[in-house]
Tab-separated table of C-alpha atoms and ligand atoms in Angstrom:
chain	number	residue	atom	x	y	z
E	1	MET	CA	-4.558	4.403	20.144
E	2	PRO	CA	-3.913	6.929	22.218
E	3	THR	CA	-0.713	9.240	20.644
E	4	LEU	CA	2.564	8.651	21.915
E	5	VAL	CA	4.697	11.808	23.251
E	6	PRO	CA	8.163	10.966	22.946
E	7	GLU	CA	9.274	12.343	25.704
E	8	GLU	CA	6.624	10.473	27.907
E	9	GLN	CA	8.158	7.424	26.267
E	10	ARG	CA	11.244	8.052	26.801
E	11	ARG	CA	10.710	9.100	30.668
E	12	PHE	CA	8.940	5.713	31.143
E	13	ALA	CA	11.134	3.497	29.794
E	14	LEU	CA	13.858	5.275	32.309
E	15	GLU	CA	11.235	4.442	35.097
E	16	VAL	CA	11.570	0.683	34.153
E	17	VAL	CA	15.024	0.387	34.000
E	18	ARG	CA	15.224	2.212	37.593
E	19	ARG	CA	12.439	-0.434	39.165
E	20	LEU	CA	14.568	-3.153	37.745
E	21	ARG	CA	17.807	-1.957	39.082
E	22	GLY	CA	16.412	-1.040	42.566
E	23	ALA	CA	15.502	-4.174	42.798
E	24	GLY	CA	18.740	-5.850	42.292
E	25	PHE	CA	18.703	-6.884	38.938
E	26	GLU	CA	20.695	-5.807	35.324
E	27	ALA	CA	18.061	-3.958	33.400
E	28	TYR	CA	19.344	-1.785	29.703
E	29	TRP	CA	17.130	-0.623	26.818
E	30	ALA	CA	18.002	-2.639	23.845
E	31	GLY	CA	17.883	-3.284	20.199
E	32	GLY	CA	16.320	-0.479	18.077
E	33	CYS	CA	15.885	2.188	19.861
E	34	VAL	CA	19.897	2.369	20.964
E	35	ARG	CA	20.647	2.230	17.223
E	36	ASP	CA	17.423	4.997	16.684
E	37	GLN	CA	19.091	7.292	19.580
E	38	LEU	CA	22.937	6.884	18.070
E	39	ILE	CA	21.675	8.002	15.159
E	40	GLY	CA	19.801	11.266	16.059
E	41	ARG	CA	16.191	9.525	15.229
E	42	THR	CA	13.229	9.489	17.862
E	43	PRO	CA	13.290	6.087	18.774
E	44	VAL	CA	9.740	4.988	17.647
E	45	ASP	CA	9.387	2.605	21.349
E	46	TYR	CA	11.596	1.347	23.726
E	47	ASP	CA	12.945	-2.051	24.952
E	48	VAL	CA	14.144	-3.089	28.366
E	49	ALA	CA	16.614	-6.416	28.277
E	50	THR	CA	17.183	-7.266	31.287
E	51	ASP	CA	18.216	-10.764	34.176
E	52	ALA	CA	14.935	-10.713	35.508
E	53	GLU	CA	12.969	-13.526	34.492
E	54	PRO	CA	8.991	-12.791	33.673
E	55	GLU	CA	7.694	-13.307	36.679
E	56	ARG	CA	9.699	-11.509	38.574
E	57	ILE	CA	9.369	-9.022	36.265
E	58	ARG	CA	5.081	-9.291	36.647
E	59	ALA	CA	5.628	-9.069	40.170
E	60	LEU	CA	7.369	-5.886	40.506
E	61	PHE	CA	5.265	-4.325	37.811
E	62	GLY	CA	2.268	-5.292	39.220
E	63	ARG	CA	0.090	-8.545	37.136
E	64	ARG	CA	-2.373	-5.644	36.156
E	65	ARG	CA	0.118	-2.846	34.609
E	66	THR	CA	2.030	-6.196	32.769
E	67	LEU	CA	0.487	-8.869	29.581
E	68	ALA	CA	2.578	-11.758	29.514
E	69	ILE	CA	1.805	-12.087	25.642
E	70	GLY	CA	5.091	-13.248	25.149
E	71	ALA	CA	5.972	-15.280	28.078
E	72	ALA	CA	7.370	-18.135	26.650
E	73	PHE	CA	10.054	-15.956	25.045
E	74	GLY	CA	10.703	-14.196	28.585
E	75	VAL	CA	8.638	-11.163	26.798
E	76	ILE	CA	7.016	-9.605	29.338
E	77	SER	CA	4.784	-5.675	28.294
E	78	VAL	CA	4.489	-3.090	31.586
E	79	ILE	CA	2.046	-1.150	30.787
E	80	GLY	CA	2.814	2.719	31.253
E	81	PRO	CA	0.807	6.046	31.644
E	82	LYS	CA	-1.370	6.963	28.663
E	83	PRO	CA	1.162	8.998	26.666
E	84	ALA	CA	3.765	6.718	27.298
E	85	GLY	CA	2.611	3.417	25.822
E	86	LEU	CA	3.934	-0.300	26.954
E	87	VAL	CA	7.473	-0.915	27.070
E	88	GLU	CA	8.738	-4.521	26.067
E	89	VAL	CA	10.950	-5.737	29.115
E	90	THR	CA	12.875	-8.992	27.547
E	91	THR	CA	14.539	-11.391	29.741
E	92	PHE	CA	17.882	-12.066	28.206
E	93	ARG	CA	17.741	-15.270	26.426
E	94	ARG	CA	20.230	-17.503	24.679
E	95	ASP	CA	17.958	-19.098	21.141
E	96	ALA	CA	18.207	-22.873	20.200
E	97	ALA	CA	18.165	-24.577	17.368
E	98	TYR	CA	15.812	-22.800	14.753
E	99	SER	CA	14.312	-26.019	13.106
E	100	ASP	CA	11.257	-23.634	10.586
E	101	GLY	CA	13.313	-21.381	8.767
E	102	ARG	CA	11.986	-18.828	11.041
E	103	HIS	CA	11.364	-19.120	15.070
E	104	PRO	CA	13.987	-21.024	17.505
E	105	ASP	CA	12.399	-23.875	18.576
E	106	SER	CA	13.035	-23.273	22.073
E	107	VAL	CA	14.382	-19.933	24.191
E	108	SER	CA	16.320	-20.406	27.590
E	109	PHE	CA	17.690	-17.271	29.904
E	110	SER	CA	20.973	-16.056	30.032
E	111	THR	CA	23.657	-13.148	30.158
E	112	ALA	CA	23.445	-9.757	28.184
E	113	ALA	CA	26.440	-10.384	26.557
E	114	GLU	CA	24.789	-13.791	24.758
E	115	ASP	CA	21.385	-12.291	24.371
E	116	ALA	CA	23.461	-9.320	21.892
E	117	SER	CA	24.676	-12.069	20.176
E	118	ARG	CA	21.248	-13.612	19.684
E	119	ARG	CA	19.789	-10.100	18.222
E	120	ASP	CA	20.012	-9.928	14.083
E	121	PHE	CA	22.525	-7.082	13.398
E	122	THR	CA	25.636	-5.343	14.957
E	123	ILE	CA	23.528	-1.710	14.890
E	124	ASN	CA	20.422	-3.620	16.104
E	125	GLY	CA	22.728	-5.511	19.088
E	126	MET	CA	23.761	-3.050	21.617
E	127	PHE	CA	22.156	-2.028	25.070
E	128	PHE	CA	22.259	0.957	26.762
E	129	ASP	CA	22.449	1.923	30.457
E	130	PRO	CA	20.048	5.339	30.798
E	131	ILE	CA	21.249	5.899	34.332
E	132	GLY	CA	24.774	5.829	33.677
E	133	GLN	CA	24.449	6.755	30.402
E	134	GLN	CA	26.617	4.006	28.469
E	135	VAL	CA	26.322	2.430	25.465
E	136	ILE	CA	27.182	-1.312	26.024
E	137	ASP	CA	28.296	-3.298	23.035
E	138	PHE	CA	29.388	-6.869	22.526
E	139	VAL	CA	28.718	-6.951	18.860
E	140	GLY	CA	30.763	-3.937	17.250
E	141	GLY	CA	27.686	-1.571	16.409
E	142	GLN	CA	29.015	1.348	17.306
E	143	LYS	CA	31.721	0.546	14.920
E	144	ASP	CA	29.152	-0.090	12.331
E	145	LEU	CA	27.161	2.511	12.606
E	146	ALA	CA	30.130	5.194	12.229
E	147	ALA	CA	31.100	3.038	9.454
E	148	ARG	CA	26.703	3.713	8.280
E	149	VAL	CA	27.435	-0.212	7.175
E	150	VAL	CA	24.466	-2.917	8.246
E	151	ARG	CA	26.374	-6.071	9.073
E	152	ALA	CA	25.393	-9.597	10.287
E	153	ILE	CA	26.192	-10.776	14.355
E	154	GLY	CA	28.390	-13.748	13.444
E	155	ASN	CA	28.243	-15.291	10.151
E	156	ALA	CA	25.835	-13.856	7.664
E	157	ARG	CA	24.628	-17.151	5.971
E	158	ASP	CA	24.091	-19.123	9.411
E	159	ARG	CA	22.086	-16.299	10.451
E	160	PHE	CA	20.218	-15.586	7.588
E	161	ALA	CA	19.222	-19.684	7.552
E	162	GLU	CA	18.516	-19.530	11.134
E	163	ASP	CA	15.593	-16.866	10.468
E	164	LYS	CA	15.007	-16.013	6.562
E	165	LEU	CA	12.955	-12.793	7.474
E	166	ARG	CA	16.426	-11.249	8.201
E	167	MET	CA	17.380	-11.315	4.715
E	168	LEU	CA	14.251	-8.951	4.250
E	169	ARG	CA	15.538	-6.985	7.573
E	170	ALA	CA	19.039	-6.360	6.310
E	171	VAL	CA	17.348	-4.762	2.983
E	172	ARG	CA	14.650	-2.398	4.849
E	173	PHE	CA	17.896	-0.701	7.373
E	174	THR	CA	20.005	-0.244	4.412
E	175	ALA	CA	17.585	1.404	2.836
E	176	ALA	CA	16.307	3.425	5.949
E	177	PHE	CA	18.755	4.655	7.746
E	178	ASP	CA	20.621	4.787	3.922
E	179	PHE	CA	23.467	2.436	5.000
E	180	THR	CA	25.271	0.022	2.736
E	181	LEU	CA	24.605	-4.043	2.864
E	182	ASP	CA	27.883	-5.269	3.999
E	183	GLU	CA	30.102	-7.761	1.445
E	184	GLU	CA	29.400	-10.803	3.239
E	185	ALA	CA	25.555	-10.274	3.901
E	186	ARG	CA	24.823	-9.073	0.425
E	187	ARG	CA	26.269	-12.284	-0.845
E	188	ALA	CA	24.793	-13.999	1.641
E	189	VAL	CA	20.988	-12.809	0.269
E	190	ALA	CA	22.098	-13.465	-2.965
E	191	GLU	CA	22.791	-17.012	-2.704
E	192	MET	CA	19.776	-17.500	-0.145
E	193	ALA	CA	17.338	-15.289	-1.234
E	194	ALA	CA	15.500	-18.508	-2.686
E	195	GLU	CA	14.685	-19.679	1.068
E	196	ILE	CA	12.675	-16.284	1.557
E	197	HIS	CA	9.676	-18.427	1.287
E	198	ALA	CA	9.773	-20.371	4.352
E	199	VAL	CA	8.475	-16.870	5.848
E	200	SER	CA	4.563	-16.529	6.160
E	201	PRO	CA	3.256	-14.362	3.240
E	202	GLU	CA	1.500	-12.688	6.227
E	203	ARG	CA	5.425	-11.766	7.841
E	204	ILE	CA	6.592	-11.040	4.514
E	205	ALA	CA	3.776	-8.702	3.957
E	206	VAL	CA	4.596	-6.846	6.953
E	207	GLU	CA	8.172	-6.397	6.311
E	208	MET	CA	7.050	-4.969	1.940
E	209	ARG	CA	4.723	-2.590	3.927
E	210	ARG	CA	7.718	-0.633	6.047
E	211	LEU	CA	10.096	-0.799	3.407
E	212	LEU	CA	7.418	0.658	1.089
E	213	ALA	CA	5.749	2.682	3.498
E	214	ASP	CA	9.052	4.395	4.545
E	215	ARG	CA	10.526	7.522	1.880
E	216	SER	CA	13.413	5.209	1.169
E	217	ARG	CA	11.237	3.169	-0.693
E	218	ALA	CA	13.074	3.432	-4.220
E	219	VAL	CA	16.511	2.436	-2.676
E	220	GLY	CA	14.790	0.081	-0.940
E	221	VAL	CA	12.782	-1.776	-4.272
E	222	ARG	CA	16.222	-1.255	-5.771
E	223	LEU	CA	18.231	-3.186	-2.742
E	224	LEU	CA	15.546	-6.122	-3.522
E	225	LEU	CA	16.263	-6.130	-7.016
E	226	GLU	CA	19.713	-6.579	-6.432
E	227	THR	CA	19.644	-9.062	-3.592
E	228	GLY	CA	17.512	-11.629	-5.498
E	229	LEU	CA	14.747	-11.388	-2.738
E	230	ALA	CA	13.076	-9.197	-5.611
E	231	ALA	CA	12.718	-12.343	-7.947
E	232	GLU	CA	11.288	-14.132	-5.381
E	233	LEU	CA	9.089	-12.218	-4.208
E	234	LEU	CA	7.771	-9.724	-6.753
E	235	PRO	CA	9.161	-11.084	-10.348
E	236	GLU	CA	6.787	-8.947	-11.899
E	237	ILE	CA	8.762	-6.688	-11.244
E	238	VAL	CA	12.164	-7.852	-12.547
E	239	PRO	CA	13.967	-6.517	-15.809
E	240	ARG	CA	14.439	-9.500	-18.167
E	241	ASN	CA	16.088	-6.571	-21.433
E	242	ASP	CA	17.329	-3.066	-21.679
E	243	ALA	CA	13.361	-2.180	-22.126
E	244	GLY	CA	12.843	-3.580	-18.636
E	245	ARG	CA	15.788	-1.624	-16.819
E	246	ARG	CA	14.549	1.384	-17.741
E	247	ARG	CA	11.525	0.945	-16.850
E	248	PHE	CA	12.616	-0.380	-13.999
E	249	ASP	CA	14.646	3.012	-13.270
E	250	GLU	CA	11.195	4.543	-14.326
E	251	THR	CA	9.590	3.105	-11.391
E	252	GLU	CA	12.922	3.627	-9.169
E	253	LYS	CA	11.957	7.917	-10.009
E	254	LEU	CA	8.145	7.711	-9.175
E	255	LEU	CA	8.874	6.276	-5.879
E	256	SER	CA	11.409	8.655	-5.138
E	257	GLN	CA	8.978	11.244	-6.104
E	258	LEU	CA	6.115	10.358	-4.117
E	259	GLY	CA	7.757	11.939	-0.528
E	260	ASP	CA	6.741	11.202	2.823
E	261	GLY	CA	3.435	10.671	4.163
E	262	ARG	CA	2.122	8.627	1.770
E	263	GLY	CA	0.972	5.191	3.139
E	264	PHE	CA	1.708	1.735	1.488
E	265	PRO	CA	-0.964	1.000	-0.599
E	266	ALA	CA	0.251	4.075	-2.897
E	267	ALA	CA	3.477	2.814	-2.937
E	268	LEU	CA	2.877	-0.295	-3.438
E	269	ALA	CA	0.778	0.763	-6.483
E	270	ALA	CA	3.291	3.192	-8.221
E	271	LEU	CA	5.988	0.086	-8.222
E	272	LEU	CA	2.994	-1.934	-9.750
E	273	ALA	CA	1.690	0.170	-12.278
E	274	PRO	CA	4.667	0.644	-14.687
E	275	TRP	CA	4.552	-3.441	-14.717
E	276	ILE	CA	0.779	-5.097	-14.291
E	277	ASP	CA	-2.310	-4.451	-14.695
E	278	SER	CA	-5.153	-4.594	-12.177
E	279	VAL	CA	-5.419	-7.764	-12.622
E	280	GLY	CA	-2.139	-8.954	-11.751
E	281	ALA	CA	-1.691	-6.354	-9.296
E	282	THR	CA	-5.117	-8.238	-7.625
E	283	LYS	CA	-2.388	-11.417	-7.657
E	284	VAL	CA	-0.336	-9.394	-5.684
E	285	CYS	CA	-2.415	-8.376	-3.003
E	286	ARG	CA	-4.133	-11.863	-2.419
E	287	ARG	CA	-0.215	-13.259	-2.504
E	288	TRP	CA	0.620	-11.174	0.822
E	289	ARG	CA	-3.075	-11.773	2.201
E	290	LEU	CA	-3.502	-7.761	2.127
E	291	SER	CA	-7.284	-6.810	3.276
E	292	ASN	CA	-9.679	-5.571	0.723
E	293	ASP	CA	-9.968	-2.548	1.115
E	294	GLU	CA	-5.533	-2.269	0.718
E	295	ARG	CA	-6.323	-4.910	-1.733
E	296	ASN	CA	-9.752	-3.011	-4.054
E	297	ARG	CA	-7.030	0.548	-3.113
E	298	VAL	CA	-4.215	-0.820	-5.128
E	299	CYS	CA	-6.323	-2.231	-7.209
E	300	TRP	CA	-8.138	0.982	-8.210
E	301	LEU	CA	-4.640	3.187	-8.541
E	302	VAL	CA	-2.962	0.583	-10.881
E	303	LYS	CA	-6.111	0.828	-13.306
E	304	HIS	CA	-6.626	3.920	-13.084
E	305	ARG	CA	-2.785	5.078	-13.198
E	306	ASP	CA	-3.121	7.004	-16.597
E	307	ALA	CA	-6.711	8.291	-15.989
E	308	LEU	CA	-6.283	11.420	-15.288
E	309	LEU	CA	-3.676	12.445	-18.105
E	310	LYS	CA	-6.765	13.063	-19.871
E	311	ALA	CA	-8.581	15.227	-17.363
E	312	ALA	CA	-8.231	18.440	-19.561
E	313	GLU	CA	-10.707	16.675	-22.174
E	314	MET	CA	-12.656	14.227	-20.799
E	315	PRO	CA	-16.412	14.332	-20.362
E	316	TRP	CA	-16.970	15.738	-17.248
E	317	SER	CA	-19.439	12.348	-16.500
E	318	LYS	CA	-15.883	10.215	-16.335
E	319	LEU	CA	-13.723	12.609	-14.538
E	320	GLN	CA	-15.742	13.607	-11.841
E	321	PRO	CA	-16.280	9.928	-10.531
E	322	LEU	CA	-12.826	9.660	-10.479
E	323	LEU	CA	-12.508	13.146	-8.450
E	324	VAL	CA	-15.130	11.768	-5.544
E	325	ALA	CA	-13.570	8.461	-5.199
E	326	GLU	CA	-11.846	7.851	-2.223
E	327	GLY	CA	-8.496	7.222	-3.303
E	328	ILE	CA	-8.274	10.495	-5.211
E	329	ASP	CA	-5.455	11.905	-3.689
E	330	ASP	CA	-3.126	8.712	-4.194
E	331	LEU	CA	-4.455	9.194	-7.566
E	332	LEU	CA	-3.180	12.659	-8.281
E	333	MET	CA	-0.158	12.402	-6.365
E	334	LEU	CA	0.404	9.217	-9.166
E	335	THR	CA	-0.375	11.198	-11.821
E	336	ALA	CA	1.594	14.388	-10.673
E	337	ALA	CA	4.372	12.146	-10.101
E	338	ALA	CA	4.856	10.189	-13.104
E	339	THR	CA	5.650	12.522	-16.183
E	340	PRO	CA	5.527	16.554	-16.683
E	341	ALA	CA	2.116	16.173	-18.382
E	342	GLY	CA	0.968	13.902	-15.057
E	343	THR	CA	1.944	17.212	-13.156
E	344	GLU	CA	0.009	19.649	-15.114
E	345	ALA	CA	-3.228	17.433	-14.985
E	346	ALA	CA	-3.090	16.802	-11.493
E	347	ALA	CA	-3.096	20.888	-11.232
E	348	HIS	CA	-6.007	20.879	-13.189
E	349	CYS	CA	-7.885	18.372	-11.372
E	350	ARG	CA	-7.014	20.037	-7.929
E	351	ARG	CA	-8.329	23.107	-9.315
E	352	LEU	CA	-12.129	21.228	-9.883
E	353	LEU	CA	-12.107	19.696	-7.008
E	354	ALA	CA	-11.696	23.012	-5.022
E	355	GLN	CA	-15.434	23.773	-6.620
E	356	PRO	CA	-18.009	24.483	-4.302
E	357	PRO	CA	-19.693	21.221	-3.577
E	358	GLU	CA	-22.960	21.995	-4.962
E	359	VAL	CA	-20.814	22.519	-8.530
E	360	PHE	CA	-18.575	20.020	-8.112
E	361	ASP	CA	-20.826	16.617	-6.458
E	362	PRO	CA	-24.512	18.082	-6.915
E	363	PRO	CA	-27.374	15.390	-5.398
E	364	PRO	CA	-28.374	13.276	-7.861
E	365	LEU	CA	-31.429	14.631	-9.894
E	366	LEU	CA	-33.471	11.114	-9.374
E	367	THR	CA	-32.910	8.082	-7.408
E	368	GLY	CA	-34.477	4.603	-6.718
E	369	ASP	CA	-37.465	5.620	-5.112
E	370	ASP	CA	-38.355	8.471	-7.561
E	371	LEU	CA	-38.507	6.096	-10.625
E	372	LEU	CA	-40.698	3.568	-8.459
E	373	ALA	CA	-42.727	6.570	-7.459
E	374	HIS	CA	-43.132	6.635	-11.293
E	375	GLY	CA	-43.808	3.454	-12.190
E	376	ILE	CA	-41.504	2.173	-13.110
E	377	PRO	CA	-40.800	-1.447	-11.713
E	378	ALA	CA	-37.452	-2.200	-9.456
E	379	GLY	CA	-34.891	-4.092	-11.146
E	380	PRO	CA	-31.579	-3.975	-12.808
E	381	ARG	CA	-32.532	-1.407	-14.963
E	382	TYR	CA	-32.790	0.960	-12.177
E	383	LYS	CA	-28.630	0.837	-11.952
E	384	ILE	CA	-28.267	2.134	-15.659
E	385	LEU	CA	-30.654	4.607	-15.883
E	386	LEU	CA	-29.686	6.232	-13.121
E	387	GLN	CA	-26.284	6.386	-14.132
E	388	ARG	CA	-27.547	7.874	-17.564
E	389	VAL	CA	-29.101	10.411	-15.740
E	390	ARG	CA	-25.855	11.028	-13.294
E	391	ASP	CA	-23.853	11.186	-16.640
E	392	ALA	CA	-26.067	13.578	-18.756
E	393	GLN	CA	-26.532	15.858	-15.227
E	394	LEU	CA	-22.819	16.320	-14.756
E	395	ASP	CA	-22.537	16.498	-18.740
E	396	ARG	CA	-24.949	19.244	-18.176
E	397	THR	CA	-27.316	18.531	-20.817
E	398	LEU	CA	-29.982	17.912	-18.108
E	399	HIS	CA	-30.975	20.307	-15.446
E	400	THR	CA	-34.075	19.251	-13.599
E	401	LYS	CA	-35.921	16.574	-12.143
E	402	GLU	CA	-38.706	17.047	-15.163
E	403	GLU	CA	-36.403	16.594	-17.931
E	404	ALA	CA	-34.837	13.116	-15.958
E	405	LEU	CA	-37.708	11.826	-15.760
E	406	ALA	CA	-38.519	12.506	-19.512
E	407	MET	CA	-35.283	10.972	-20.326
E	408	VAL	CA	-35.431	8.238	-18.462
E	409	GLU	CA	-39.404	7.600	-20.183
E	410	LYS	CA	-37.648	7.755	-23.401
E	411	ILE	CA	-35.218	5.283	-22.837
E	412	VAL	CA	-37.653	3.059	-20.864
E	413	GLY	CA	-40.069	3.411	-23.979
E	414	SER	CA	-37.766	3.218	-26.587
E	415	GLY	CA	-36.126	-0.497	-24.258
W	1	ATP	P1	12.149	-0.973	14.143
W	1	ATP	O1	12.820	0.801	13.951
W	1	ATP	O2	12.057	-1.373	12.330
W	1	ATP	O3	11.363	-1.251	15.454
W	1	ATP	P2	13.282	-2.408	15.611
W	1	ATP	O4	15.157	-2.601	15.451
W	1	ATP	O5	13.516	-1.291	16.772
W	1	ATP	O6	13.533	-1.767	14.597
W	1	ATP	P3	11.952	-4.044	15.948
W	1	ATP	O7	11.340	-5.414	14.732
W	1	ATP	O8	11.093	-3.897	16.756
W	1	ATP	O9	12.917	-3.539	14.873
W	1	ATP	O10	13.231	-5.516	16.755
W	1	ATP	C1	13.506	-5.314	18.314
W	1	ATP	C2	15.079	-5.462	18.291
W	1	ATP	O11	14.817	-7.355	18.525
W	1	ATP	C3	15.838	-5.586	17.115
W	1	ATP	O12	16.852	-4.110	17.372
W	1	ATP	C4	16.655	-6.451	17.299
W	1	ATP	O13	17.708	-6.444	17.777
W	1	ATP	C5	16.097	-7.484	17.854
W	1	ATP	N1	15.345	-9.059	16.640
W	1	ATP	C6	13.751	-8.313	16.006
W	1	ATP	N2	13.793	-9.291	15.366
W	1	ATP	C7	14.555	-10.059	14.841
W	1	ATP	C8	15.230	-10.937	14.244
W	1	ATP	N3	14.060	-11.930	13.434
W	1	ATP	N4	16.027	-11.874	14.552
W	1	ATP	C9	16.830	-11.097	15.416
W	1	ATP	N5	16.843	-10.112	16.190
W	1	ATP	C10	15.605	-9.829	15.817
W	2	MG	MG1	11.233	-1.787	16.919
C-alpha cells in the first residue's frame, strides 16, 4: 500500500463532499473522522455519508474510480489520487432487526438523523460539514466528547444485543481515548459479556489486535477484566485470588511499559507470558485464528520470556541463537520492561548485538556438503552433528574446518 498523506486524504474527502453537493445531494463527513478531528487526532481515514444512493454515487464518480464492495449496505469506495487513498461513501441508512447478534438482516436508505442513530456510540455518531465547517450532532456526541464519556446511542443493552461486537468496541474506544465508559453501558457489558461469543473469532481478533497494539493497551486490558469480557475471551489471565491479582497488576505494568510502536504479537506475548506457557499461548492464538507467523512469534516470545535474564552467564552457543532470531527486538523489549535486572540484561544483549557480524554471527565452519564430501552418509545425524560443531564454534573451542571435521569423526567413530 502506498503511504497516505493526511493532508491529501483530507483534501480528497472534501472534494468528494463538494462533488456530491454540486450534484444536489446532502453529504457530510461521518463517524470516526469527525470524532478524531474534534479531539485533535489526525483521522486514519474519512467516511462520507450522503443521501445519494449507491448507483448515483457510482455514476457521479465513474465506475472506474469506484468499488462497490459493500453496495448491499450502501457503501461505495471512491478511489482518490494515490496519497489520498479511498473514501468510503455510505448512503444514509436505517438498519432492520439484527437476528444473528452481529449483522442487520437488511438495511434501507434513510435520513441523516436516522443514520446517526444506528451508529454505536455518541462520540462516533456525528457528522461534519467540511464546506460550512459545522458539526451536525443528532446524538449529543459533542457533549460526551467534552465530558470524555463513551456512551451508547439509545439504550445500551438494546444496542449491544443487536451487535455484540459493540461491547468490545466500547472497551477499545474508552481505553484509546482515555475516556470513561458510561455507567449504563458498563452495566450492560457486565451483564451481557457471555454473549460476545456470537462474534466470530476472526472479528474478535481484529478488535483485540487494535486494543493491544495501541499504547493504551494496559487500560484496555484492565477494562476487559472489569467488564467481564476477559473472563469470556481470555479466562487464562483472570485472577482467582490475591496472588493472581498481584500478577494482574504486574501484567498491567509490563503492558504499559511496552510503549509505542510495538506490534500486536509483542503485546499479546506480554499479556500472556505471566500466566501461561507457550502451549497455552498456542491455544489462544488458535482460538483467534491468528496466522502461523504471528502464532509462532507469540509462542516463541512466551517460551523465551525469561531466557535473556541470565544472558551474562549463558554459554554463547545458547545465547547467540536467541540473539540472531527474528523476534529478538520484541524479546529484548519484553525483557527490559519486566524488571530492573531485565533492563540490565537487555542492555548487555544489545552490546553483544552491536559486535561486527564476523564475531557475532560467523559463517558456519561446516555445512551438510562438507559432511557428504567427507563420506558421511546423509541422514538425521547431520542436523545433530552440525549443531554440535556450531555450538563448539560459537563457544570458541573450534576454530577451523579441520578441527571441526576432526570433531565430527570422533563423534561418528565413537557412535
Ligand atoms: P477507528 O478509529 O477504530 O477506525 P471508527 O469510529 O472510525 O474508529 P470504524 O470501525 O472505522 O470505527 O467505523 C466507522 C463508523 O461506523 C463508526 O464511527 C461508527 O459510527 C460506525 N460503526 C462502525 N462499527 C459499528 C458497529 N458495530 N455498530 C454501529 N456503528 C458502527
Ligand atoms: Mg475508521
